[in-house]
Short mmCIF file of C-alpha atoms in Angstrom, two decimals:
data_model
loop_
_atom_site.label_atom_id
_atom_site.label_comp_id
_atom_site.label_asym_id
_atom_site.label_seq_id
_atom_site.Cartn_x
_atom_site.Cartn_y
_atom_site.Cartn_z
CA MET A 10 -89.33 87.19 59.00
CA LYS A 11 -86.65 88.42 56.60
CA ARG A 12 -88.19 86.41 53.78
CA ILE A 13 -91.61 87.93 54.43
CA LEU A 14 -90.12 91.44 54.37
CA ILE A 15 -88.27 90.71 51.11
CA LEU A 16 -91.49 89.32 49.58
CA LEU A 17 -93.44 92.40 50.66
CA ALA A 18 -90.76 94.68 49.23
CA LEU A 19 -90.88 92.79 45.90
CA ILE A 20 -94.68 93.16 45.78
CA VAL A 21 -94.42 96.91 46.45
CA VAL A 22 -91.71 97.32 43.79
CA GLY A 23 -93.79 95.28 41.33
CA VAL A 24 -96.89 97.37 41.93
CA THR A 25 -95.13 100.70 41.58
CA SER A 26 -93.13 99.85 38.45
CA ALA A 27 -96.14 99.67 36.15
CA GLU A 28 -95.64 100.15 32.43
CA ALA A 29 -98.41 101.15 30.12
CA GLN A 30 -100.28 98.86 27.74
CA ILE A 31 -102.08 101.89 26.36
CA HIS A 32 -100.44 105.04 25.11
CA ILE A 33 -102.22 108.33 24.68
CA GLY A 34 -100.87 110.83 22.20
CA LEU A 35 -102.17 113.56 19.95
CA ASN A 36 -103.19 110.89 17.45
CA GLY A 37 -105.44 109.24 20.00
CA ILE A 38 -105.25 106.13 22.11
CA GLU A 39 -102.95 103.37 20.93
CA LEU A 40 -102.80 99.84 22.22
CA TYR A 41 -99.33 98.59 22.95
CA SER A 42 -98.73 95.08 21.67
CA ASP A 43 -95.30 94.25 23.07
CA PRO A 44 -94.71 95.21 26.68
CA GLN A 45 -91.03 94.19 26.51
CA ASP A 46 -90.36 97.02 24.06
CA SER A 47 -91.74 99.54 26.51
CA LEU A 48 -88.86 98.66 28.84
CA THR A 49 -86.25 99.51 26.19
CA SER A 50 -85.29 103.00 25.11
CA ASN A 51 -87.77 105.10 23.20
CA LYS A 52 -85.50 105.27 20.16
CA SER A 53 -85.74 101.55 19.52
CA LYS A 54 -89.53 101.65 19.35
CA THR A 55 -91.10 101.50 15.95
CA LYS A 56 -94.57 102.48 14.85
CA SER A 57 -95.34 98.83 14.09
CA ASN A 58 -95.47 98.13 17.80
CA TYR A 59 -98.64 100.17 18.11
CA TYR A 60 -102.14 99.20 17.10
CA PRO A 61 -104.45 102.18 16.97
CA TYR A 62 -108.17 101.58 17.42
CA GLY A 63 -109.71 99.74 14.52
CA SER A 64 -106.45 98.35 13.16
CA SER A 65 -106.21 94.63 12.64
CA ASN A 66 -103.90 92.49 14.74
CA THR A 67 -103.20 88.93 13.72
CA ASN A 68 -102.10 87.93 17.21
CA THR A 69 -105.57 88.49 18.67
CA LYS A 70 -106.49 84.81 18.81
CA LYS A 71 -103.11 83.59 19.97
CA SER A 72 -102.55 85.90 22.90
CA LYS A 73 -104.11 84.80 26.14
CA VAL A 74 -104.53 87.84 28.31
CA LYS A 75 -104.63 87.57 32.06
CA TYR A 76 -106.21 90.44 33.93
CA TYR A 77 -105.66 90.94 37.58
CA SER A 78 -106.98 93.82 39.55
CA THR A 79 -104.96 95.85 41.96
CA VAL A 80 -103.66 93.82 44.84
CA PHE A 81 -105.23 94.66 48.18
CA SER A 82 -108.14 96.88 47.31
CA SER A 83 -111.14 97.27 49.60
CA ASN A 84 -113.33 97.66 46.50
CA LEU A 85 -112.62 94.05 45.59
CA SER A 86 -113.57 92.65 48.97
CA SER A 87 -116.81 90.80 49.60
CA ILE A 88 -116.50 91.51 53.31
CA PRO A 89 -118.50 94.63 54.14
CA MET A 90 -117.40 97.33 56.52
CA LEU A 91 -120.59 97.12 58.55
CA GLU A 92 -122.61 93.99 59.27
CA CYS A 93 -125.81 93.73 61.24
CA GLY A 94 -127.41 90.36 61.90
CA TRP A 95 -129.79 88.47 64.13
CA ASN A 96 -128.63 85.59 66.30
CA VAL A 97 -130.50 82.30 66.42
CA LEU A 98 -129.48 79.44 68.71
CA GLN A 99 -129.67 75.79 67.80
CA ASP A 100 -129.61 72.61 69.93
CA VAL A 101 -129.34 74.32 73.29
CA ASN A 102 -128.24 71.60 75.70
CA TYR A 103 -128.27 71.97 79.49
CA ALA A 104 -126.22 68.81 80.25
CA PRO A 105 -123.82 70.61 82.67
CA TYR A 106 -126.87 71.48 84.82
CA ALA A 107 -128.00 67.86 85.34
CA GLY A 108 -129.66 67.63 88.73
CA MET A 109 -130.10 71.40 89.03
CA GLU A 110 -133.41 73.15 88.54
CA VAL A 111 -132.34 76.00 86.34
CA GLY A 112 -134.84 75.55 83.52
CA GLU A 113 -134.22 76.64 79.96
CA PHE A 114 -132.82 80.01 80.95
CA PHE A 115 -130.85 80.62 77.73
CA ASP A 116 -134.04 80.97 75.71
CA ILE A 117 -133.19 84.13 73.78
CA GLN A 118 -135.53 86.56 72.03
CA ASN A 119 -134.32 86.27 68.45
CA TRP A 120 -135.41 89.67 67.17
CA HIS A 121 -133.64 91.41 70.02
CA SER A 122 -130.50 89.30 69.83
CA VAL A 123 -128.35 91.15 67.36
CA GLN A 124 -124.85 90.89 66.06
CA LEU A 125 -122.92 93.93 64.94
CA SER A 126 -119.58 93.71 63.14
CA LEU A 127 -117.35 96.58 62.19
CA ASN A 128 -114.64 95.48 59.76
CA LEU A 129 -112.22 98.36 59.92
CA LEU A 130 -109.86 96.60 57.53
CA HIS A 131 -111.33 94.68 54.63
CA THR A 132 -109.43 94.00 51.50
CA GLY A 133 -109.06 91.42 48.77
CA ILE A 134 -107.35 90.11 45.68
CA HIS A 135 -109.49 89.49 42.61
CA ILE A 136 -108.87 87.82 39.24
CA PRO A 137 -111.54 89.17 36.87
CA THR A 138 -110.91 86.62 34.08
CA SER A 139 -111.77 83.69 36.31
CA LYS A 140 -114.03 85.86 38.50
CA ILE A 141 -112.50 84.51 41.67
CA GLY A 142 -111.14 86.48 44.58
CA PHE A 143 -109.84 86.06 48.07
CA CYS A 144 -110.87 88.52 50.74
CA PHE A 145 -109.96 88.98 54.34
CA GLY A 146 -110.63 91.51 57.03
CA LEU A 147 -110.06 92.54 60.58
CA GLY A 148 -112.55 94.18 62.86
CA VAL A 149 -114.61 94.10 65.99
CA ARG A 150 -117.75 92.01 66.57
CA PHE A 151 -120.40 92.56 69.20
CA ASN A 152 -122.86 89.77 69.97
CA ASN A 153 -125.94 90.40 72.02
CA TYR A 154 -128.29 87.69 73.33
CA ARG A 155 -131.50 89.02 74.86
CA LEU A 156 -132.55 86.88 77.81
CA SER A 157 -135.70 86.85 79.86
CA PRO A 158 -135.85 90.09 81.93
CA ASP A 159 -136.28 88.22 85.20
CA ILE A 160 -132.85 86.52 85.17
CA MET A 161 -129.23 87.55 85.23
CA LEU A 162 -126.22 85.34 84.52
CA LYS A 163 -123.57 84.93 87.19
CA GLN A 164 -120.60 82.65 87.55
CA GLU A 165 -120.47 80.19 90.41
CA ASN A 166 -117.79 77.49 90.64
CA ARG A 167 -116.94 78.07 86.95
CA LEU A 168 -120.56 77.41 86.02
CA VAL A 169 -122.89 80.03 84.57
CA ILE A 170 -125.98 80.18 86.77
CA PRO A 171 -129.17 82.20 86.21
CA TYR A 172 -130.12 84.40 89.15
CA ALA A 173 -133.64 85.72 89.59
CA ILE A 174 -133.93 89.52 89.56
CA GLU A 175 -136.81 91.97 89.84
CA ASP A 176 -137.81 95.24 88.19
CA ALA A 177 -135.49 94.68 85.26
CA LYS A 178 -136.39 96.18 81.90
CA ARG A 179 -134.08 93.94 79.93
CA SER A 180 -131.35 91.39 80.48
CA ASN A 181 -128.60 90.71 77.94
CA PHE A 182 -125.63 88.48 77.56
CA CYS A 183 -123.00 90.28 75.45
CA THR A 184 -119.66 89.35 73.99
CA THR A 185 -117.06 91.55 72.30
CA SER A 186 -114.45 89.94 70.10
CA LEU A 187 -111.72 90.60 67.61
CA HIS A 188 -113.20 89.46 64.31
CA MET A 189 -111.06 87.96 61.50
CA PRO A 190 -113.09 86.93 58.45
CA MET A 191 -111.72 85.23 55.31
CA GLU A 192 -113.78 84.56 52.21
CA LEU A 193 -113.48 83.12 48.73
CA LEU A 194 -115.38 85.27 46.27
CA PHE A 195 -117.02 84.24 42.99
CA GLY A 196 -118.26 86.84 40.53
CA ASN A 197 -117.76 90.56 40.18
CA PRO A 198 -117.37 92.22 43.61
CA ASN A 199 -118.57 95.55 42.23
CA ARG A 200 -121.81 94.12 40.87
CA CYS A 201 -123.07 90.74 41.98
CA SER A 202 -121.00 88.11 43.71
CA PHE A 203 -121.22 85.09 45.96
CA ALA A 204 -118.74 84.38 48.73
CA VAL A 205 -118.09 81.51 51.09
CA GLY A 206 -115.59 81.47 53.87
CA GLY A 207 -115.01 81.42 57.54
CA TYR A 208 -114.15 83.57 60.47
CA LEU A 209 -112.22 83.42 63.67
CA ASP A 210 -113.31 85.44 66.70
CA LEU A 211 -111.07 86.05 69.68
CA VAL A 212 -113.39 86.90 72.53
CA ALA A 213 -112.08 89.85 74.48
CA ASP A 214 -115.00 90.48 76.80
CA SER A 215 -118.18 88.74 77.91
CA ARG A 216 -120.70 90.05 80.36
CA SER A 217 -124.27 89.85 81.54
CA VAL A 218 -125.92 93.27 81.53
CA VAL A 219 -129.20 94.11 83.21
CA LYS A 220 -131.01 97.38 82.68
CA TYR A 221 -133.60 98.23 85.31
CA GLU A 222 -136.88 100.10 85.00
CA GLU A 223 -135.34 102.79 87.13
CA ARG A 224 -133.58 105.17 84.82
CA LYS A 225 -129.81 104.81 84.35
CA LYS A 226 -129.56 101.87 86.72
CA ARG A 227 -127.51 99.04 85.27
CA GLU A 228 -125.80 95.97 86.63
CA HIS A 229 -122.90 94.13 85.05
CA MET A 230 -121.43 90.70 85.63
CA LYS A 231 -118.12 90.50 83.78
CA ASN A 232 -115.81 87.71 82.67
CA LEU A 233 -118.24 84.87 82.17
CA PRO A 234 -116.46 81.66 81.10
CA THR A 235 -116.73 81.92 77.31
CA ASN A 236 -114.50 80.17 74.81
CA PHE A 237 -111.63 82.43 73.81
CA ILE A 238 -111.63 81.18 70.20
CA GLN A 239 -114.88 80.98 68.32
CA ALA A 240 -115.05 80.07 64.64
CA GLY A 241 -117.69 79.62 62.02
CA VAL A 242 -118.52 79.52 58.33
CA THR A 243 -120.12 82.27 56.25
CA ALA A 244 -122.06 82.42 53.00
CA ARG A 245 -122.74 85.78 51.42
CA LEU A 246 -124.56 87.27 48.46
CA LYS A 247 -123.31 90.71 47.49
CA PHE A 248 -124.99 93.28 45.27
CA GLY A 249 -122.79 96.35 44.95
CA ASP A 250 -122.45 97.89 48.40
CA PHE A 251 -125.24 95.78 49.85
CA SER A 252 -124.94 92.16 50.97
CA ILE A 253 -126.96 89.44 52.68
CA PHE A 254 -125.09 86.91 54.77
CA ALA A 255 -125.64 83.84 56.91
CA THR A 256 -123.14 82.39 59.36
CA TYR A 257 -123.04 79.15 61.27
CA GLN A 258 -120.88 78.87 64.35
CA PRO A 259 -120.32 75.27 65.43
CA THR A 260 -117.98 76.19 68.29
CA GLN A 261 -119.53 76.57 71.73
CA ILE A 262 -120.10 80.01 73.21
CA PHE A 263 -119.30 78.84 76.75
CA LYS A 264 -116.39 76.67 77.80
CA THR A 265 -117.15 72.97 78.05
CA GLY A 266 -119.01 72.22 81.27
CA CYS A 267 -119.27 75.91 82.20
CA GLY A 268 -122.58 76.73 80.54
CA PRO A 269 -125.24 75.51 78.12
CA ASN A 270 -123.93 73.88 74.95
CA MET A 271 -125.29 75.37 71.75
CA GLN A 272 -124.54 76.32 68.17
CA SER A 273 -125.54 79.65 66.75
CA TRP A 274 -126.76 80.94 63.41
CA THR A 275 -126.74 84.54 62.28
CA ILE A 276 -128.61 86.01 59.35
CA GLY A 277 -128.11 89.63 58.44
CA LEU A 278 -127.22 92.48 56.15
CA GLY A 279 -123.91 94.05 55.24
CA LEU A 280 -123.21 97.54 54.00
CA PHE A 281 -120.23 99.06 52.11
CA MET B 4 -136.44 96.91 67.15
CA LYS B 5 -138.25 99.65 65.29
CA GLN B 6 -135.26 101.89 65.84
CA VAL B 7 -132.94 99.26 64.34
CA PHE B 8 -135.11 99.14 61.22
CA LYS B 9 -135.23 102.93 61.05
CA ILE B 10 -131.44 103.10 61.20
CA LEU B 11 -131.17 100.41 58.51
CA VAL B 12 -133.60 102.22 56.22
CA ALA B 13 -131.74 105.50 56.76
CA MET B 14 -128.42 103.81 55.93
CA LEU B 15 -129.86 102.24 52.78
CA ALA B 16 -131.21 105.64 51.71
CA ILE B 17 -127.78 107.23 52.22
CA VAL B 18 -126.11 104.44 50.22
CA GLY B 19 -128.64 104.86 47.41
CA ALA B 20 -128.19 108.61 47.32
CA THR B 21 -124.40 108.57 47.19
CA SER B 22 -123.87 105.67 44.80
CA ALA B 23 -123.37 107.89 41.76
CA GLN B 24 -122.30 106.42 38.45
CA ALA B 25 -118.61 106.13 37.64
CA GLN B 26 -118.72 108.59 34.77
CA THR B 27 -119.25 112.29 35.47
CA LYS B 28 -122.72 113.09 34.19
CA GLU B 29 -121.76 116.49 32.77
CA PHE B 30 -118.99 115.02 30.61
CA LEU B 31 -121.36 112.38 29.28
CA GLU B 32 -123.89 115.08 28.40
CA ALA B 33 -121.26 117.12 26.53
CA PHE B 34 -120.06 113.99 24.73
CA ASN B 35 -123.59 113.08 23.66
CA GLN B 36 -124.32 116.63 22.54
CA VAL B 37 -121.31 116.67 20.22
CA LYS B 38 -122.19 113.17 19.04
CA HIS B 39 -125.72 114.36 18.28
CA LEU B 40 -124.41 117.38 16.35
CA ALA B 41 -122.03 115.19 14.37
CA GLY B 42 -124.91 112.91 13.47
CA LEU B 43 -127.16 115.64 12.07
CA PRO B 44 -127.48 115.52 8.26
CA ASN B 45 -126.56 119.19 7.66
CA SER B 46 -123.72 119.49 10.17
CA GLN B 47 -120.81 119.16 7.76
CA GLY B 48 -118.48 121.00 10.14
CA TYR B 49 -118.89 118.34 12.82
CA LYS B 50 -118.26 115.43 10.46
CA ASP B 51 -114.50 115.59 10.99
CA ILE B 52 -114.84 115.20 14.76
CA GLU B 53 -114.17 111.62 15.81
CA LEU B 54 -115.93 110.34 18.91
CA VAL B 55 -115.11 107.02 20.49
CA GLN B 56 -116.35 105.15 23.53
CA TYR B 57 -114.81 101.80 24.36
CA PRO B 58 -115.51 99.70 27.43
CA ALA B 59 -112.51 97.91 28.91
CA GLU B 60 -113.96 94.51 27.98
CA MET B 61 -113.71 95.49 24.33
CA LEU B 62 -110.13 96.76 24.66
CA ARG B 63 -109.14 93.44 26.20
CA THR B 64 -110.11 91.65 23.01
CA MET B 65 -107.87 93.82 20.84
CA GLY B 66 -104.72 91.76 21.08
CA VAL B 67 -102.75 93.32 23.85
CA LYS B 68 -100.00 90.98 25.01
CA GLU B 69 -99.96 89.42 28.40
CA LEU B 70 -98.55 91.49 31.23
CA PRO B 71 -97.86 90.51 34.81
CA ASN B 72 -100.29 91.58 37.47
CA SER B 73 -98.45 94.71 38.54
CA GLN B 74 -98.19 96.09 34.99
CA ASN B 75 -101.73 95.41 33.91
CA ILE B 76 -103.60 98.61 33.24
CA LEU B 77 -106.42 97.13 31.19
CA GLY B 78 -107.46 95.00 34.15
CA ASN B 79 -108.25 98.16 36.10
CA LEU B 80 -109.95 100.14 33.33
CA LYS B 81 -113.70 100.50 33.07
CA VAL B 82 -114.28 102.76 30.07
CA ILE B 83 -112.47 105.18 27.78
CA TYR B 84 -114.00 108.12 25.90
CA GLN B 85 -112.04 109.84 23.18
CA VAL B 86 -112.84 112.94 21.13
CA LYS B 87 -110.51 113.93 18.29
CA ILE B 88 -111.12 117.43 16.99
CA PRO B 89 -109.37 118.91 13.95
CA LEU B 90 -108.53 122.57 14.49
CA SER B 91 -107.33 123.47 11.00
CA GLY B 92 -108.99 124.09 7.69
CA GLU B 93 -112.46 125.38 6.98
CA ASN B 94 -114.11 123.98 10.07
CA ARG B 95 -111.69 125.45 12.56
CA ARG B 96 -114.38 127.54 14.28
CA ILE B 97 -116.63 124.52 14.79
CA GLY B 98 -113.71 122.52 16.11
CA GLU B 99 -112.78 125.31 18.53
CA SER B 100 -116.40 125.50 19.64
CA ALA B 101 -116.56 121.76 20.34
CA TYR B 102 -113.23 121.86 22.17
CA HIS B 103 -114.38 124.84 24.22
CA ARG B 104 -117.50 122.92 25.23
CA PHE B 105 -115.35 120.34 27.02
CA TYR B 106 -112.76 122.85 28.20
CA SER B 107 -115.37 125.05 29.88
CA LEU B 108 -116.94 121.96 31.50
CA ILE B 109 -113.60 121.08 33.09
CA HIS B 110 -112.80 124.66 34.10
CA GLN B 111 -116.29 125.64 35.23
CA SER B 112 -116.27 128.29 37.93
CA ARG B 113 -119.52 127.33 39.67
CA LYS B 114 -119.28 125.09 42.68
CA PRO B 115 -119.03 122.21 43.34
CA LYS B 116 -116.11 121.86 40.96
CA LEU B 117 -116.09 118.68 38.90
CA TYR B 118 -112.40 118.32 38.15
CA GLU B 119 -109.13 119.40 39.62
CA GLN B 120 -105.99 119.95 37.61
CA VAL B 121 -103.24 117.38 38.14
CA MET B 122 -100.77 118.51 35.52
CA CYS B 123 -100.46 121.18 32.84
CA GLN B 124 -97.71 121.87 30.33
CA THR B 125 -97.47 124.14 27.30
CA THR B 126 -94.41 123.58 25.19
CA LYS B 127 -93.47 123.84 21.51
CA GLY B 128 -96.98 124.94 20.59
CA GLN B 129 -98.49 121.93 22.26
CA GLU B 130 -100.59 121.88 25.41
CA ILE B 131 -100.96 118.84 27.65
CA SER B 132 -103.26 118.90 30.68
CA VAL B 133 -104.41 116.16 33.02
CA TYR B 134 -107.46 116.54 35.28
CA GLU B 135 -108.92 114.26 37.90
CA ALA B 136 -112.62 114.14 38.77
CA ILE B 137 -113.42 115.05 42.36
CA ARG B 138 -115.10 112.06 44.01
CA LYS B 139 -117.44 112.10 46.97
CA LYS B 140 -116.96 108.41 47.73
CA SER B 141 -113.48 106.99 48.05
CA ASN B 142 -114.44 103.56 46.69
CA GLN B 143 -115.68 104.94 43.36
CA PRO B 144 -113.43 104.37 40.35
CA SER B 145 -111.27 107.37 39.46
CA GLU B 146 -111.87 109.47 36.37
CA PHE B 147 -109.14 111.33 34.54
CA ILE B 148 -109.38 113.70 31.59
CA ILE B 149 -106.39 114.27 29.36
CA LEU B 150 -106.43 117.28 27.06
CA ILE B 151 -103.79 117.53 24.33
CA ARG B 152 -103.89 120.17 21.66
CA ASN B 153 -101.73 121.98 19.14
CA ASN B 154 -102.55 124.32 16.28
CA GLU B 155 -103.84 121.51 14.06
CA LYS B 156 -105.80 119.16 16.29
CA ALA B 157 -107.00 118.48 19.79
CA LEU B 158 -107.62 115.32 21.75
CA ILE B 159 -109.91 114.92 24.73
CA CYS B 160 -109.57 111.61 26.49
CA ASP B 161 -111.67 110.55 29.47
CA ILE B 162 -110.50 107.45 31.34
CA VAL B 163 -112.50 105.76 34.09
CA GLY B 164 -111.07 102.97 36.20
CA TYR B 165 -109.23 102.02 39.34
CA LEU B 166 -106.15 103.98 38.34
CA ASP B 167 -103.93 106.56 39.94
CA VAL B 168 -102.06 109.57 38.57
CA LYS B 169 -98.85 107.60 38.15
CA ARG B 170 -100.49 105.06 35.87
CA ILE B 171 -102.18 107.81 33.88
CA MET B 172 -98.82 109.54 33.41
CA ASN B 173 -97.37 106.21 32.29
CA MET B 174 -100.04 106.05 29.62
CA LEU B 175 -98.83 109.24 27.92
CA SER B 176 -97.12 108.40 24.65
CA PRO B 177 -93.28 108.40 24.62
CA GLU B 178 -93.20 111.65 22.62
CA LEU B 179 -95.32 113.46 25.20
CA LYS B 180 -93.31 111.91 28.03
CA ASN B 181 -90.14 113.24 26.39
CA TYR B 182 -91.60 116.73 26.30
CA VAL B 183 -92.45 116.47 29.98
CA LYS B 184 -88.99 115.09 30.81
CA GLU B 185 -87.22 117.81 28.84
CA ASP B 186 -89.25 120.49 30.54
CA THR B 187 -88.72 119.03 34.00
CA LEU B 188 -84.97 118.76 33.37
CA SER B 189 -84.77 122.36 32.19
CA ILE B 190 -86.57 123.46 35.38
CA SER B 191 -84.18 121.46 37.59
CA ASN B 192 -81.11 122.79 35.73
CA LYS B 193 -82.21 126.35 36.29
#
């Protein structure tokens, strides 16, 4: 822990003790050729250390310049603050229900099954010369799976069972999780970039929610046996503040043997 | 579902409306006006005014030595505009007029204000002022204007990039920094 604190302190000191490569005076902007001289006293500086615009510098070819952007800036992150996507399920398997007549109850309506992510913290490190960056974030993710309106999910002997209901307007299975995305970015994050990465979701809440035709009447069934850790991979195309993303989640939504086995895809849009 | 699309469209419209360009439009207009006047065949008075616009990519090719990440200013720059105006000799009035064009833009009284003053110092016949553009969106690059003038010449420098006031102050030449230091010390001694 001490080492981490010392490292953080060194980073902060490094960031705040910036010296100029460019000097602005009454004669205009001057490029500074030797940063070591800027650390010495002003008296020792000579005019030959400066290269005003248009002046020739023989070291141009020799010097390899590395340009890093500010460490930890949300502008350099490919992860948007707001993401909205549509969930699609793949290979839904009802093996735990062998011998039971439950049917394919987890047949979701794709257009109504949405995913909403709010990345309250999203930041990144970017190296413009190689156009590579690393981004990470922290936020909240809501997943909604729209089920057939005549069923509701309940837990019985650790198994998720569909129960028949009447007069329901809509029936949803919802999860809320702590969302931790990490991405490797290629390109310019302020213009056009491509990012690949992964995410880890820690499921905090899962419930089946039924809304009835009768106004304001709702029914909840909480704590369905979902996997606490859910992870997946993400690919993203970013254009300025706007991005298109696709995620694949190979981990199961429900615990093994407690519900249908399935993988999920999400395709959506990101903003900011 | 229609509502979801409506919300999305509304959000996209808001994003489109607020994504203004990095450079303040009014400054660019003033810069181009002076550039136009300097380019006219009969405008001898404007010939001495030097106008410069350099993108950061160009500055990076001008032989600046390698600096570690934390000290790298060029990496965070986007563009620099510079106007050098001579204020002595026959064309003093034209120079003053060009300088006033930028000065009045920065100090305009109508709202919304474009710039706010960060620093101002008048010492030994020399005036140094730093202004920061007021941004609506926090993720836009910052814009700073540095005005330096004495009886003989004036410099207007507009810097756009992911910079803060501290880095801008670091960019002031050692002579100007010394003036600032001397003045600050004299204030603290009093």
